[in-house]
Amino acid sequence: MDMKTKLLRIFSAVIAFTLVLVMSSFVAFADKDEEVETEDEEIVEFEEEMICNGVFIDDIEIGGESVTEAREKVTSYLSELLNKKVVVKANDKEVETTVEKLGASFTESDYVSQALNIGKFGNVIRRYKDLKDVENDKKVYEVEITFDEKKVDSFVKNEASKCNIEAKEPSVSVSGRLPASNASSSFILKEGVIGKCIDEDELKSDLNKKIKKWNKKDIKLEATVKEQKPKNDIETLRKCNDRLAQFTTNYSSSSSARCKNISTATSKIDGSIVYPGEEFSILDKIAPFTKSNGYAEAGSYSQGKVVDSLGGGVCQVSTTLYNAILRAELQITMRNNHSMVVSYVPVSADAMIASSASRDFKFKNNTDVPIYIEAYTSGKNVTFNVYGEETRPANRTIKFQNKILKTLQPGKDVITKDKTKPKTYREVTQSAHVGYKAEYYKIVYINGAEKDRVKVNSSYYQAAPKYITVGDKEEETASPKPTEATEAVEDVADDTTPQGARPGATTAGNTGAVTGARPTTRPSTVNGTMNNSAAATRPNSAGARPNSATTPNRTTNTNVATRPVN
């Protein structure tokens, strides 16, 4: 066999092999298409397959329906069940929810597949018998539902409880200012209201019983209510006869916005009653600090700077109340000092509040009778009077005094250049603040002699530098003529009046009232302590217990607050 013949045979074999592969591929694709068509046909046949007669899901008949039709019926029915209402009534009110919101779920949902298998197993006789049995006696699949017990409990506690009529404690209204003694004679008393509240345990039990025997209809329950009497009797308010303490601070240098905030917050506290064992929170009374709640933007402390914020100035209200509560000797449970000193009370005598930081002022009524708080503003003064039953001996008086442990000087001035202002421009945008580490003490006197000294708090106030803005605008100037002298421009001297509340404050009269800022170059001290105290004494036979005051030594200082903040 010559070479030419061999090559011809090899070429023929390759062509033949290629043809075989091509034909095989066509056959494979044809088989695949046929399989897909077969599967589609089987699905269509299954969906169109009929369920035997006599099959029910609860009372919904699906017998004689195709698989598609039966599934639509079942889905609609189950959805209808989940939307059934649960209604609770009490005190002529009602609350409503749905079965689904109580955490309802089905133990079985594919009833159609089960129904389709009827008459599909066993020999011909068995299959015929199964079909006839269902046709004559019916086959009913009962829908079983479970509920989430936690969601049931939550509904009772959070929703059903809206039907409650809460008990109300006796209340007091006052016309005009209260006298220092026999204050309750000016009270207009109003009886409390007996509450009617749902018996939650019984309602939970009744709901669970209804659920276990649910008839697949709306659930309606009339809840049992229990009477809830006020915790206090109106007669207990008649014991609020004595003014236990009074304290006043002045805000005459405040902006109109700050004045508004002080007045708004004070009015929200006026008339508060704190019953024995109760805790008072000032934030609960005066927050939120929004325009809709009566507040405006005014100065407040933030990260070592004075900034405008809604409610700026309310800290003077909390501080004034704090000092009144100190002198009433009630139990203080929360108090925070400012980040920097304030001008309206001595160092360590302040009480800062901030709802965003959960900084509150709280106290507890640790006496046996209610405490009544009278609060008002008058002539740029804010005053708090605390009334209760005076039990302290007549020969016992108290004063308050701070002790400066450390003084922190402000850092170097912070200069900001403003290229839009001329170079002669200079503005002190924030004065310097002296920092302190201090303590506050209550001093107890018996017959005028000191018997005890109790530390009330410890406070730390950071120092802050002076912030100054200076002009840095480039100005075009004409060259002077050789015969003219150039006028020298003198730099504006630095402002040497840094802001910082003086560690001591002047108290006036027998009210313990702070009369305003008194600048000092350094804390006036007596034996290492600040000599500014406000005494609280028991009312004499003629009336209220006066708060005597001592005036600190005074020296001149430039640390004067340009405006009160917080």
Short mmCIF file of C-alpha atoms in Angstrom, two decimals, residues 268-269 281-288:
data_model
loop_
_atom_site.label_atom_id
_atom_site.label_comp_id
_atom_site.label_asym_id
_atom_site.label_seq_id
_atom_site.Cartn_x
_atom_site.Cartn_y
_atom_site.Cartn_z
CA LYS A 268 -43.01 72.91 85.49
CA ILE A 269 -41.73 72.08 89.00
CA SER A 281 -36.32 63.52 89.14
CA ILE A 282 -36.01 67.03 87.76
CA LEU A 283 -35.57 65.76 84.19
CA ASP A 284 -38.87 63.88 84.47
CA LYS A 285 -40.51 67.20 85.28
CA ILE A 286 -38.90 69.66 82.86
CA ALA A 287 -37.61 67.68 79.83
CA PRO A 288 -37.59 67.43 76.85
#
